[in-house]
Structures are given as C-alpha cells and as structure tokens.
Coordinates of C-alpha atoms and ligand atoms in Angstrom, one line a residue:
X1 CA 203.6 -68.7 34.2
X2 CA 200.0 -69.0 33.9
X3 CA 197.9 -66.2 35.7
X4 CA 194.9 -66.4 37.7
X5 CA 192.4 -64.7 36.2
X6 CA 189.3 -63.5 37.7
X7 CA 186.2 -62.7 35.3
X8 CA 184.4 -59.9 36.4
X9 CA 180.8 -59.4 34.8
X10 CA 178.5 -56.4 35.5
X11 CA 174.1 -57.0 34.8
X12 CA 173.3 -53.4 33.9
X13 CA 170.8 -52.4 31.6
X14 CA 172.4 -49.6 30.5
X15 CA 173.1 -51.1 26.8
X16 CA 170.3 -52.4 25.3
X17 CA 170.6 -55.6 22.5
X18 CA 174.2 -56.5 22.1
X19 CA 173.7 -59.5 24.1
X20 CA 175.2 -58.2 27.4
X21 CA 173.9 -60.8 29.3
X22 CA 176.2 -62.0 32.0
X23 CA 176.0 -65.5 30.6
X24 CA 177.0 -63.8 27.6
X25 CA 180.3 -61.9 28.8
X26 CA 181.3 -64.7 30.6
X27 CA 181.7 -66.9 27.8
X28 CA 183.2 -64.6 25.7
X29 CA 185.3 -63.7 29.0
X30 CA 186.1 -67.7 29.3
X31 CA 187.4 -67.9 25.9
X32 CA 189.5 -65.0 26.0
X33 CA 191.6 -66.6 28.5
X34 CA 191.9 -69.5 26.8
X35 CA 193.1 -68.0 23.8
X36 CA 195.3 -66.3 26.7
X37 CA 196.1 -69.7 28.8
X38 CA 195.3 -68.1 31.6
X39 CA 193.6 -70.0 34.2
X40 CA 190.2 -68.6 35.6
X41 CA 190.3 -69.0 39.4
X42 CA 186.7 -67.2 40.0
X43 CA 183.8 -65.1 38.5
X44 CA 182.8 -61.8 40.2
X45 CA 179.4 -61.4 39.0
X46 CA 177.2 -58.1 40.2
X47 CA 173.4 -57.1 40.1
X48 CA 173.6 -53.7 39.1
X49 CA 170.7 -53.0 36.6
X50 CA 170.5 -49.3 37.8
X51 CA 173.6 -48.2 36.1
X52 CA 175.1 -45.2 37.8
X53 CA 172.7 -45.4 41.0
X54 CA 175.9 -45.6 42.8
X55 CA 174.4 -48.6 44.8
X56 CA 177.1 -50.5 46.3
X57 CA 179.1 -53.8 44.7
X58 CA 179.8 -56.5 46.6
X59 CA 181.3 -58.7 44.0
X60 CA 183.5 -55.8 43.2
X61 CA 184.7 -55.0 46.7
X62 CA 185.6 -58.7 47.0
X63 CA 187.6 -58.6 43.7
X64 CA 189.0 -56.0 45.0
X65 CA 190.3 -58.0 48.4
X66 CA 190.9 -61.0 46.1
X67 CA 193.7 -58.6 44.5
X68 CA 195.6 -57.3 47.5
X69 CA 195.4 -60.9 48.8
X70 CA 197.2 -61.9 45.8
X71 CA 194.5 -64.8 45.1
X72 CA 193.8 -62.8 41.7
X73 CA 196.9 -61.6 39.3
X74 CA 194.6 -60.5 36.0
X75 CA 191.2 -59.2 35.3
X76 CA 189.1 -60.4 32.5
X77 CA 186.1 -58.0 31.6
X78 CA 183.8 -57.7 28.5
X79 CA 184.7 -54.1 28.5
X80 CA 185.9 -51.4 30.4
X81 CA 182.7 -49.7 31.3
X82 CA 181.8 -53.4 32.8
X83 CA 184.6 -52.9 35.3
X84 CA 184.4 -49.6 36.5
X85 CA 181.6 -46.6 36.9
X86 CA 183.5 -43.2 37.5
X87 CA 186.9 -42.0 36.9
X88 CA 187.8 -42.6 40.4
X89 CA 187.3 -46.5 40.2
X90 CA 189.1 -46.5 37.0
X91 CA 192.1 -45.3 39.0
X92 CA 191.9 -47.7 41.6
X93 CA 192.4 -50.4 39.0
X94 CA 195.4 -48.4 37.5
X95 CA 196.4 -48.3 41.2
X96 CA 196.3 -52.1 41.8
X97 CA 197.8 -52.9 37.9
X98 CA 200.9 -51.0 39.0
X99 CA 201.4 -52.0 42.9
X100 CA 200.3 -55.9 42.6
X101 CA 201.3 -56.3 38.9
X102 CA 197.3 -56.9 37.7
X103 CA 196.9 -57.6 34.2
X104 CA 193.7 -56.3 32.8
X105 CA 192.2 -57.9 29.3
X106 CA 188.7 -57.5 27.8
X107 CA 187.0 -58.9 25.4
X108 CA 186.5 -55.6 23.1
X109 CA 190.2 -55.0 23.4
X110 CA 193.6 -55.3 24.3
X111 CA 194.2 -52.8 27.3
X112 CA 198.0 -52.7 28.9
X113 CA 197.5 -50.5 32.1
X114 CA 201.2 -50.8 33.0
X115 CA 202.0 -48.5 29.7
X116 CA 200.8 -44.9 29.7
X117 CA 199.2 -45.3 26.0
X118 CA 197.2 -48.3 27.9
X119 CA 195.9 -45.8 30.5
X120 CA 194.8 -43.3 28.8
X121 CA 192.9 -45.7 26.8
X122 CA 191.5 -47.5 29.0
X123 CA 190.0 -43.6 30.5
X124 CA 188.8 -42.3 27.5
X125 CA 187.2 -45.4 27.3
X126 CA 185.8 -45.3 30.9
X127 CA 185.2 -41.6 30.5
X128 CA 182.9 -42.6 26.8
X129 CA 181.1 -44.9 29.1
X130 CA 180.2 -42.6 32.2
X131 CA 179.1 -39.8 29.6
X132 CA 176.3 -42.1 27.5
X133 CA 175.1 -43.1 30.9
X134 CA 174.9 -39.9 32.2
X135 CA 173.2 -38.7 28.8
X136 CA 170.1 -42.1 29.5
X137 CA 169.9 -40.6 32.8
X138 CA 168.9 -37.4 31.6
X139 CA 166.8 -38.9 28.5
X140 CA 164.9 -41.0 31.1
X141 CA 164.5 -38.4 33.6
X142 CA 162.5 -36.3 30.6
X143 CA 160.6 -39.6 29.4
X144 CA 159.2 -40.3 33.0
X145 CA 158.0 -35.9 32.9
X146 CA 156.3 -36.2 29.7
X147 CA 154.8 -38.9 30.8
X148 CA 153.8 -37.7 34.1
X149 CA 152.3 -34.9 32.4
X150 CA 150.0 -36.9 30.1
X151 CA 148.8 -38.4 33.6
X152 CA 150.1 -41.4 32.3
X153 CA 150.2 -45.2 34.6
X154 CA 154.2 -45.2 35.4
X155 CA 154.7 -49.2 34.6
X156 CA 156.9 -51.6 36.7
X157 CA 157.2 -52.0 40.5
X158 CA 154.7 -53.1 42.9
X159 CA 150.4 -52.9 42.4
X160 CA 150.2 -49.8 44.2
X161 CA 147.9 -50.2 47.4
X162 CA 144.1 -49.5 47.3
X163 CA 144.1 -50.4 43.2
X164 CA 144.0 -53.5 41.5
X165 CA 146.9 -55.0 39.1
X166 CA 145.6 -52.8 35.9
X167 CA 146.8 -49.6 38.8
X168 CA 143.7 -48.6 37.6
X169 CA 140.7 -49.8 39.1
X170 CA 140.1 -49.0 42.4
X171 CA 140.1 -52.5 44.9
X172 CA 137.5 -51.3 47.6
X173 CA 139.1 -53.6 51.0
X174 CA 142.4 -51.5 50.4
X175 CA 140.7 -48.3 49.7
X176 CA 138.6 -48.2 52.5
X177 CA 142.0 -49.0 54.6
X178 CA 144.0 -45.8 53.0
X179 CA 140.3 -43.7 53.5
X180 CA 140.7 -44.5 57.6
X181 CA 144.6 -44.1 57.6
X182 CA 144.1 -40.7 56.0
X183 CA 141.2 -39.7 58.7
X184 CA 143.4 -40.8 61.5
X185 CA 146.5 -39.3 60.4
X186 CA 144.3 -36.2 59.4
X187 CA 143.0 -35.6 63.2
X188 CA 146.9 -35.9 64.1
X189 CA 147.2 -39.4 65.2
X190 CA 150.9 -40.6 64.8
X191 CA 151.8 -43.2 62.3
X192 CA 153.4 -45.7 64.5
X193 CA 150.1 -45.6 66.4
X194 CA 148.0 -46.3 62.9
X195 CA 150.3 -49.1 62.2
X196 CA 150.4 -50.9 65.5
X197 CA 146.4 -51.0 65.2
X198 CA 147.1 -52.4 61.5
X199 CA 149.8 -55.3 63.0
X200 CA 147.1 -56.4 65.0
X201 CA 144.5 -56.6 62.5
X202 CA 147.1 -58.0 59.6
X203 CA 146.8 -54.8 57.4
X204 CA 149.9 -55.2 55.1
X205 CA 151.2 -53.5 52.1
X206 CA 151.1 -55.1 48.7
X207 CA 154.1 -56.9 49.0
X208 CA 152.8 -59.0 52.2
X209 CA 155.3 -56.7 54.7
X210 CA 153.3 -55.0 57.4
X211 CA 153.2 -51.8 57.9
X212 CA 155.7 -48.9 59.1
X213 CA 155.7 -45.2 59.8
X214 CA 157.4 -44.9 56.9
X215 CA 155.6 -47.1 53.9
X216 CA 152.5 -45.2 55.5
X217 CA 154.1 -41.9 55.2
X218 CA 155.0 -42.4 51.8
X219 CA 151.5 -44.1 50.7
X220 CA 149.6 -40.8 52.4
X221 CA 151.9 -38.7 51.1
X222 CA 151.7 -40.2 47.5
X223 CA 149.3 -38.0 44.7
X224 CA 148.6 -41.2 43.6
X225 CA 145.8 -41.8 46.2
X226 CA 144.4 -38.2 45.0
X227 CA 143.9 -39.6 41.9
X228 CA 146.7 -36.9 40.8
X229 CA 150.4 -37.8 39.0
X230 CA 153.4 -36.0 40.6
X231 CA 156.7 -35.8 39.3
X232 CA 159.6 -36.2 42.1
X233 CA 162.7 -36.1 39.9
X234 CA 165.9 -36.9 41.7
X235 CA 168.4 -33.5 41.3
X236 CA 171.0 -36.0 40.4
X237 CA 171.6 -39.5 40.0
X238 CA 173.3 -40.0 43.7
X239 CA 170.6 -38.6 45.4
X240 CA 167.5 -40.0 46.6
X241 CA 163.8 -38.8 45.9
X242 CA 162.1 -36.7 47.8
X243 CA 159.1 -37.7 49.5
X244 CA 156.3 -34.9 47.7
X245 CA 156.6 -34.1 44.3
X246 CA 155.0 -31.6 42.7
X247 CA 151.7 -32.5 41.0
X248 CA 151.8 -32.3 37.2
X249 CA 147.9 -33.6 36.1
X250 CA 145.2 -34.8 37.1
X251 CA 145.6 -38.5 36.8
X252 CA 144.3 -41.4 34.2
X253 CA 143.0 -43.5 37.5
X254 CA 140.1 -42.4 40.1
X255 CA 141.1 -40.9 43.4
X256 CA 140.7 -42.9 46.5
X257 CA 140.8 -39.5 49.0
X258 CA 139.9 -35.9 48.1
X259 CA 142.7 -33.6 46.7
X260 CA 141.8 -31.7 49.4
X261 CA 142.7 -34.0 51.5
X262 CA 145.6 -35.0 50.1
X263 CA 147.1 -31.8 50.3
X264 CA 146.4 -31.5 53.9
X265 CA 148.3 -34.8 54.5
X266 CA 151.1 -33.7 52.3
X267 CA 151.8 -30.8 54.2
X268 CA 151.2 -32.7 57.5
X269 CA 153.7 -35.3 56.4
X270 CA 156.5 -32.9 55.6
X271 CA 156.3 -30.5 58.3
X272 CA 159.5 -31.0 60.2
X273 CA 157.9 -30.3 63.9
X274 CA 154.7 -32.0 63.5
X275 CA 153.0 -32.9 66.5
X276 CA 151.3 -35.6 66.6
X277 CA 149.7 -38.2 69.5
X278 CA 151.5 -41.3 69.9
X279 CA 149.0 -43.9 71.6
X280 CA 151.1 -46.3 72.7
X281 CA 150.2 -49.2 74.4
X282 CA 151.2 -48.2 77.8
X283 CA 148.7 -45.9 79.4
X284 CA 150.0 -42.3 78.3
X285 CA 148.8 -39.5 79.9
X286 CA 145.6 -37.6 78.0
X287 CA 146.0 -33.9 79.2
X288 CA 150.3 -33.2 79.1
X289 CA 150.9 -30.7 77.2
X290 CA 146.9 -29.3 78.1
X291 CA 147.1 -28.8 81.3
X292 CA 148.9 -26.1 82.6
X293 CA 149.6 -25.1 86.2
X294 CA 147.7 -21.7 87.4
X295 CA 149.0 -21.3 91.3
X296 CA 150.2 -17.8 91.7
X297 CA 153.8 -17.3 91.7
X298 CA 155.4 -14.1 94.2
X299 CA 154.5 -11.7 91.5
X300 CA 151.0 -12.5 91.9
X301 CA 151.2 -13.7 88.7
X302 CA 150.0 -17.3 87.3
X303 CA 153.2 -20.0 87.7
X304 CA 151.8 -21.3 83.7
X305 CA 154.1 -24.3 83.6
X306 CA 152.7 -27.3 81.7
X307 CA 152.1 -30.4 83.9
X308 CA 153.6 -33.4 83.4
X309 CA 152.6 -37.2 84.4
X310 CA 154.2 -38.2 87.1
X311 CA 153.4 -41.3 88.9
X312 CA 153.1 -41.5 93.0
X313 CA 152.7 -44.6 94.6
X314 CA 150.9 -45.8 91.6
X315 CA 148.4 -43.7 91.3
X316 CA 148.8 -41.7 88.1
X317 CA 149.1 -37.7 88.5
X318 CA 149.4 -34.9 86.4
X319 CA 151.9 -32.4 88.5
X320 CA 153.9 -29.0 87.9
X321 CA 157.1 -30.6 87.5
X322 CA 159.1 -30.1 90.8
X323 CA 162.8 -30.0 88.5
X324 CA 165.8 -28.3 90.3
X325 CA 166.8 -25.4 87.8
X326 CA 163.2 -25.3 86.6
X327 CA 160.9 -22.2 87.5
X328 CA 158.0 -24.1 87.8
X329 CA 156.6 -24.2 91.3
X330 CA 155.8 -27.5 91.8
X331 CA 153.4 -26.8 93.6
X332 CA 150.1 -28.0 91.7
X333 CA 149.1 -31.6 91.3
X334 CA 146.0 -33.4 90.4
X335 CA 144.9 -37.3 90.6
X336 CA 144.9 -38.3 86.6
X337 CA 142.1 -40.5 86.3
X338 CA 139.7 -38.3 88.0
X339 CA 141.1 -35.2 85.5
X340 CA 140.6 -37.3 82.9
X341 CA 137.0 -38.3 82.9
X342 CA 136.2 -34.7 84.3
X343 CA 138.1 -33.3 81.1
X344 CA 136.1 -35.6 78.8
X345 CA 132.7 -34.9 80.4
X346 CA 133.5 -31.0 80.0
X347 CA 134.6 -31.7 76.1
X348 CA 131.6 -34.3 75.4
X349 CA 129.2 -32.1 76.8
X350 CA 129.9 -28.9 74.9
X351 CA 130.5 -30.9 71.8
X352 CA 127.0 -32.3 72.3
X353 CA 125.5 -28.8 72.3
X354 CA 124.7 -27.0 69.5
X355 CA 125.9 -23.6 70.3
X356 CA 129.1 -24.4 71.0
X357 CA 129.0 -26.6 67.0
X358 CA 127.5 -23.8 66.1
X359 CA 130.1 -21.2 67.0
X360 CA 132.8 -23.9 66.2
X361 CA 131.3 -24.1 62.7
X362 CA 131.3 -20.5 62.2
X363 CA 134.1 -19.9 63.0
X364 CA 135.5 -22.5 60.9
X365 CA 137.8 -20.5 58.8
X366 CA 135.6 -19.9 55.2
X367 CA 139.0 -18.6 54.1
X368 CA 139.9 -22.9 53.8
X369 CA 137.8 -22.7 50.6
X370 CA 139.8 -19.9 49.5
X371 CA 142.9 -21.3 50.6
X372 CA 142.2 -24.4 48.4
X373 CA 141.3 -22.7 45.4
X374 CA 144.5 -20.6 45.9
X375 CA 146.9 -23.5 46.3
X376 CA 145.3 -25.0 43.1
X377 CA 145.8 -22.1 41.1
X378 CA 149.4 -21.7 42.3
X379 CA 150.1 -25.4 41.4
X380 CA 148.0 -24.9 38.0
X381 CA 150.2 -22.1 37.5
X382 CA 153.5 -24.5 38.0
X383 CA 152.4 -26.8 35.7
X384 CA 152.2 -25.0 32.8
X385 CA 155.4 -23.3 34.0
X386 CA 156.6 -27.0 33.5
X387 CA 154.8 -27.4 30.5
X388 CA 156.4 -24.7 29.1
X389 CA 160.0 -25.7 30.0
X390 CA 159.0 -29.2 28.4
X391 CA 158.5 -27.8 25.2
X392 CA 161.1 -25.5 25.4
X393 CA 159.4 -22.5 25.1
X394 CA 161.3 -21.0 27.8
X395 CA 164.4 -21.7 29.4
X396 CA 165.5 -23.9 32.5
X397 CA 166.8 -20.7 33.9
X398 CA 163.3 -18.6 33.5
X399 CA 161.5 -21.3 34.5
X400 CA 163.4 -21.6 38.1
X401 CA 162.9 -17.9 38.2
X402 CA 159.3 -18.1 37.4
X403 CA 158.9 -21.2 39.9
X404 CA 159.8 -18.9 42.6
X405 CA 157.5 -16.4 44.0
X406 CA 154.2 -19.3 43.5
X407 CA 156.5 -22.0 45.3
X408 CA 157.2 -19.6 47.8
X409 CA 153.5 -18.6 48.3
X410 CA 152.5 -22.6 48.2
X411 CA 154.7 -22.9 50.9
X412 CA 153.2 -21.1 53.2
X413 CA 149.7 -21.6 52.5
X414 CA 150.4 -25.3 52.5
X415 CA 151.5 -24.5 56.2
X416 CA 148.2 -22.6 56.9
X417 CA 146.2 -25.4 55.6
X418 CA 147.6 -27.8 57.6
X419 CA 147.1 -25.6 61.3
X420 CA 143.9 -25.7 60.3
X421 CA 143.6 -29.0 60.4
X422 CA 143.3 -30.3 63.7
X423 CA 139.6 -29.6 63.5
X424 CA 139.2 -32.4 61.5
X425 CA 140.0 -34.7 64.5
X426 CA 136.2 -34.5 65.1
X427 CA 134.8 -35.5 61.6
X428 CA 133.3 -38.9 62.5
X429 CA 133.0 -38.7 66.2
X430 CA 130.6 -36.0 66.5
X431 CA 126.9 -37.1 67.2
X432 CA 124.7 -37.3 70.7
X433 CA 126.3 -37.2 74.2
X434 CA 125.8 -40.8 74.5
X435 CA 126.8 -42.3 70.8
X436 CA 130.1 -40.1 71.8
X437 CA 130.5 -40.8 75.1
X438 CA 130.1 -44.5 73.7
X439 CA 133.3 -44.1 70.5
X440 CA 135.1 -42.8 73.6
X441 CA 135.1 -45.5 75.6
X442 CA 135.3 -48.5 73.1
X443 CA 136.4 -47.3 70.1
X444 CA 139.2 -44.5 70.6
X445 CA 142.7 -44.9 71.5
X446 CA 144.2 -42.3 73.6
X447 CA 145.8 -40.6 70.5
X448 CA 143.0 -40.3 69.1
X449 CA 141.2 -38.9 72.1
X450 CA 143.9 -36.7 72.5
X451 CA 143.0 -35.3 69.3
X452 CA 139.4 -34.4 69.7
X453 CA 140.7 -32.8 73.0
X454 CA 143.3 -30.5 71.2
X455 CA 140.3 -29.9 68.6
X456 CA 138.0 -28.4 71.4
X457 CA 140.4 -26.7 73.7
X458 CA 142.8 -24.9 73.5
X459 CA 144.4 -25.2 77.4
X460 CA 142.9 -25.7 80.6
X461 CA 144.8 -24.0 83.8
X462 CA 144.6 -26.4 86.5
X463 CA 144.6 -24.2 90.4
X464 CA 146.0 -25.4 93.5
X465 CA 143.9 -27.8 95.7
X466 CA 142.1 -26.6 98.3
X467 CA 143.4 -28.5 101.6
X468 CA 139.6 -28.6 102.7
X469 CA 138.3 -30.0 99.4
X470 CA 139.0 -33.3 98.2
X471 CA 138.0 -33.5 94.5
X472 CA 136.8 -29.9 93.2
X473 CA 136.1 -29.5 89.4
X474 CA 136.2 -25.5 89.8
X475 CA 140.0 -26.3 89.9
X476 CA 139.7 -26.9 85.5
X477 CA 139.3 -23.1 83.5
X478 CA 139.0 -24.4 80.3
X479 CA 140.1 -22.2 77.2
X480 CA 137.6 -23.5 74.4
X481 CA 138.4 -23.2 70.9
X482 CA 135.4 -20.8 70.3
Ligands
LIG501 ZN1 153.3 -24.5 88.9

C-alpha cells in the first residue's frame, strides 16, 4: 500500500550554504518519495529563522494533528534536525512512529524509528543538531559583546526612532519628539498619558504603529538615545531580554538626551513601584494623595488620613473617606474646584518668588553631581570588568564576583538618583507668575500639573470647615519642599 506522506520543511538559518532553502528540501523531499512511491498528501512548511528561540510551530502542531487523525502515515524531512529541536520533540515522534505506525524518511538518510538501532540514530543525530545550535548561540552571543564594546551600529531591524536610515545621523522631527517624551516622563508623567497626547497628534514609531506604554518604555529606556551602546544578553536562549542593559561604550552615533538623563529614566523605568500621574481624559482629581485630612481625632491628635475624590451631587470634593473598617474620621471635606485653584495660586506664587527658587535651588542636592560622577565610575569600572572577561584575562567566575559589590552600589545610587528627580517636573515651566499661570491653564494636562505640585510640596493638611465660614483658605497648611 502506498503511504501518505507529509513533507515537513523547517526555514532556519541555522546552517549557512548548503542550499537549505525550503524550496530546496522540498524537492529533494518530493523525489525521495518518489523513489519511495509514496504519495505526498501535504507540505508542513515553518518560519523559524531563529533556530532554538523556542518560538512556537504551527505547521508542526498541525502535523502533529494530521498524525493522530490518521490523514498522515509517514514523514518526509531533509534531516532530522529539520523535524525536531530538543530531545523531547524527538521523542514525541518516536511516540507517534510506534502508536500510529509513522514512517519517518529523510533525505540525508535512512532512519527506521520502529527498530531500536533506528532510534538511537535518529537521537544522536538530533542530539548533534541541538549541540551546534547551542554552540552559534553562544558564538553569536560573544559576536554581538565585542561588538557592543567597539560601540559598534548593531545591523538589521527597524531605523531606530529619532535617527535616520544610516542609525547614524540624527533626524531632528523625531529627536525633538524623544527630547519632550523624556522631559515628560522625567517630571513623572505616566506613559499612557504621553502616548494618548501622541495618538492625537499622529506621533508613531518607525514602523507607522502608534505609540504604547510599552514601545515608549523601551525607546526611553534604550542607551541608544544617550548616544551610549548597551549590551542586554539574554541568560539563555528561552528567555527574553531584559529591558536595561548594561552600558558597555560610548557609542559610534550622537546622543539625542544627556547621559544624565538617560540614567534618570533608566532607573525611573525599572523601578517596580514608580509613581507616576496618569492624566486621563476624564477630570482626575489634582490634590489625592496631597491632601491630607488634619481634624483632631479623641486623642487630640491630627486624624492624617489622605482625602480622596469623592463626588456629591456633582459637585466634585475631596473628602476623608467615610469607609466602614477605616480609621479615618470622615469628617473633613472640601469643594475641589475651589481647592484646586487655591492650591495652584499658593504653588504659582511661591514659585514666582525668588526666595523660595532660591532656597529650592540650594537646596538642590550638590551631592546629584557627585552622584553622577559616582555611577559613571562604577559602570566605567564594569566595563573593563567586561573587558577583561572578553579577553579572557580573568575568569567568568571572578568576574561575577568582581561585578558584585559595584552592581550592588549602582543599585542603589540609581535609586537615589531617580528620588531626586521629581524636581525636574519644573524645568521648562518656571518663569513669571503670569507666563506660568498662562502653561497652566492652556498648556498642562493634569498629570503634568500634578507634577509641578508634588515638586513644590510636599503635603498640605486640609482642617475641618468652620460652620460659620463658607470658603476659608486658612483651612490649607502647606508643607513646602524647602
Ligand atoms: Zn479625617
């Protein structure tokens, strides 16, 4: 009886030359079963030019089906490491050859899984196949370090945003695009905020998709931008990157942002618990998490809660939340839009005066400098830790060993740096009352005014309304920054 064959061909580029085309094992495929006589009833062909990425296959899975449904009762491949990627996919086919009677037949050779001389074969052969790939893994893994290290343009993939096709020259529309994502995401605005204002003014990335917290993450995030090369190698080849590598040279290509700056948003973009202000388009409420309720609990003592937005007949309040279970008192509420504007007088007006800039500007931390120059040394110091594994002047274990104590203090300076940052919320807004009071109004979102807000004060306890008074600004003690 004739079988029904299925050919099943695999793109990969894991052998280079040979002519492993697909059109090429097919034919070859094609001819073996007709030196066979068997009849070919389909071809299974996958996409699957990153060998070992462990990215699914379709045609596979369906090969698969085709054989329990007893469509299919031989498989024709080029060769074995065509058919199968790991040991454990090998023994699926031995699984299927014995229970549905599968004859397997490739083009290199003559491979009987129903006899014990075929199998082990056919996984010494699989087992051949999984080691070389494993071994160009590793090769390419050091090929894409040395040439991060030489600050080297990686080839392929997209034009990166904010440069031109040569990934070289710097295209000045994008560049000025990444400069203002940076400042925004800088003062702590969130990225879904940033990209809705891009959606509506048709900012997309360079392959025409708008867009999302996450491209922007990973384009702020990028050393690229710094004008700096980072190597993120994958720990192994199931695993994904991560999204910061560490910076191995200065780059071949001009920086768009400061490195400065680029650390600060590396650090803001990998903090787990980052705060950030979502400006949504609903009205949100300017002041949670600010205002505080001060009415004195039994103890004499202030109640402290933060107050929350809470709605009354639509008219927007901010109010100690009244929760059963809760120890807040409830008992403090204030209208939001009058809060509001009073809050942003009181922050406009001492940003408009020079002592307060004054005292804000000294006490603007002089250790940032320091700070800096310390993170750079540390990650100098890294690099020609790297450097030295590269050339194998020390070992892979005394270079983890030696990694240690600078990532560790990297760490946590990295976390200073970015605590710091909040201050830079006002870089750009600050000027006279009226050119302020003016970006407030027209040119701010509310995450964004949230942001010089939290930049200027710290919290403002909100007392209990005095049943004689109906609006009474002596209610607001504001906690300045400085
Ligand atoms: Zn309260």
């Amino acid at each position: 009886m004739s079988r029904r064959a299925a050919i099943y061909c695999r793109i990969s580029q894991d052998r280079d030359g040979a002519g492993l085309g697909v059109a090429r094992q097919e034919a070859d495929c094609r001819a073996l079963c007709e030196r066979k006589g068997w009849q070919v009833v389909a071809v299974y062909p996958d996409n699957d030019v990153s060998a070992y990425s462990g990215a699914p296959r379709p045609k596979w899975q369906e090969l698969l089906e085709d054989v329990r449904a007893g469509v299919v009762d031989a498989i024709v491949c080029w060769h074995v490491d065509r058919l199968t990627r790991s040991p454990r996919e090998l023994e699926d086919v031995i699984d299927l050859a014995d229970r549905h009677g599968v004859e397997l037949a490739t083009v290199t050779g003559e491979i009987d899984l129903a006899t014990p001389t075929g199998r082990l074969i056919a996984r010494m052969l699989g087992a051949a196949a999984r080691h070389e790939a494993e071994h160009k893994a590793e090769r390419q893994r050091r090929q894409r370090r040395q040439a991060a290290e030489a600050g080297k343009v990686a080839g392929g993939g997209t034009r990166p945003f904010g440069y031109e096709d040569d990934r070289m020259t710097i295209r000045e529309d994008e560049a000025e695009v990444v400069r203002e994502a940076a400042r925004r995401a800088l003062a702590l605005e969130s990225l879904a905020s940033i990209c809705r204002d891009f959606h509506k003014r048709g900012v997309v990335t360079t392959g025409g998709r708008p867009y999302t917290a996450s491209s922007l993450r990973r384009l702020l995030a990028s050393a690229r931008i710094s004008g700096r090369r980072e190597h993120r190698p994958r720990s192994s080849w199931e695993t994904t990157r991560p999204l910061v590598g560490e910076i191995v040279a200065d780059a071949v290509w001009p920086g768009i942002i400061t490195a400065e700056d680029s650390d600060r948003l590396r650090t803001l973009l990998t903090e787990p618990g980052r705060r950030t202000f979502d400006g949504n388009g609903a009205r949100s409420y300017l002041l949670t998490g600010i205002l505080h309720c001060a009415k004195p609990a039994e103890n004499h003592r202030a109640c402290g809660w933060r107050m929350v937005g809470r709605p009354r007949s639509g008219v927007r309040r901010y109010v100690c939340p009244n929760t059963p279970g809760v120890a807040s008192c409830g008992g403090t509420a204030t209208n939001a839009e009058r809060t509001d504007n009073h809050v942003r007088d009181m922050v406009l007006a001492a940003l408009a005066s020079e002592q307060f800039l004054a005292r804000l500007s000294k006490q603007e931390p002089s250790m940032d400098e320091e700070l800096l120059a310390e993170i750079r040394a540390d990650e100098e110091e890294l690099e020609e830790l790297a450097a030295d594994f590269g050339a194998r002047r020390i070992s892979r274990a005394e270079w983890m060993a030696a990694r240690t104590p600078f990532e560790e203090r990297l760490t946590a300076n990295r976390a200073r740096l970015a605590r710091i940052s909040p201050r830079s919320a006002l870089a750009g807004f600050l000027g006279s009352y009226e050119d302020m009071q003016e970006r407030w109004q027209h040119k701010l979102n509310d995450s964004q005014r949230r942001a010089i807000v939290a930049a200027t004060v710290h919290r403002i306890d909100v007392l209990p309304a005095s049943p004689r008074k109906k609006w009474d600004p002596d209610r607001f003690v504001f906690d300045w920054v400085v």
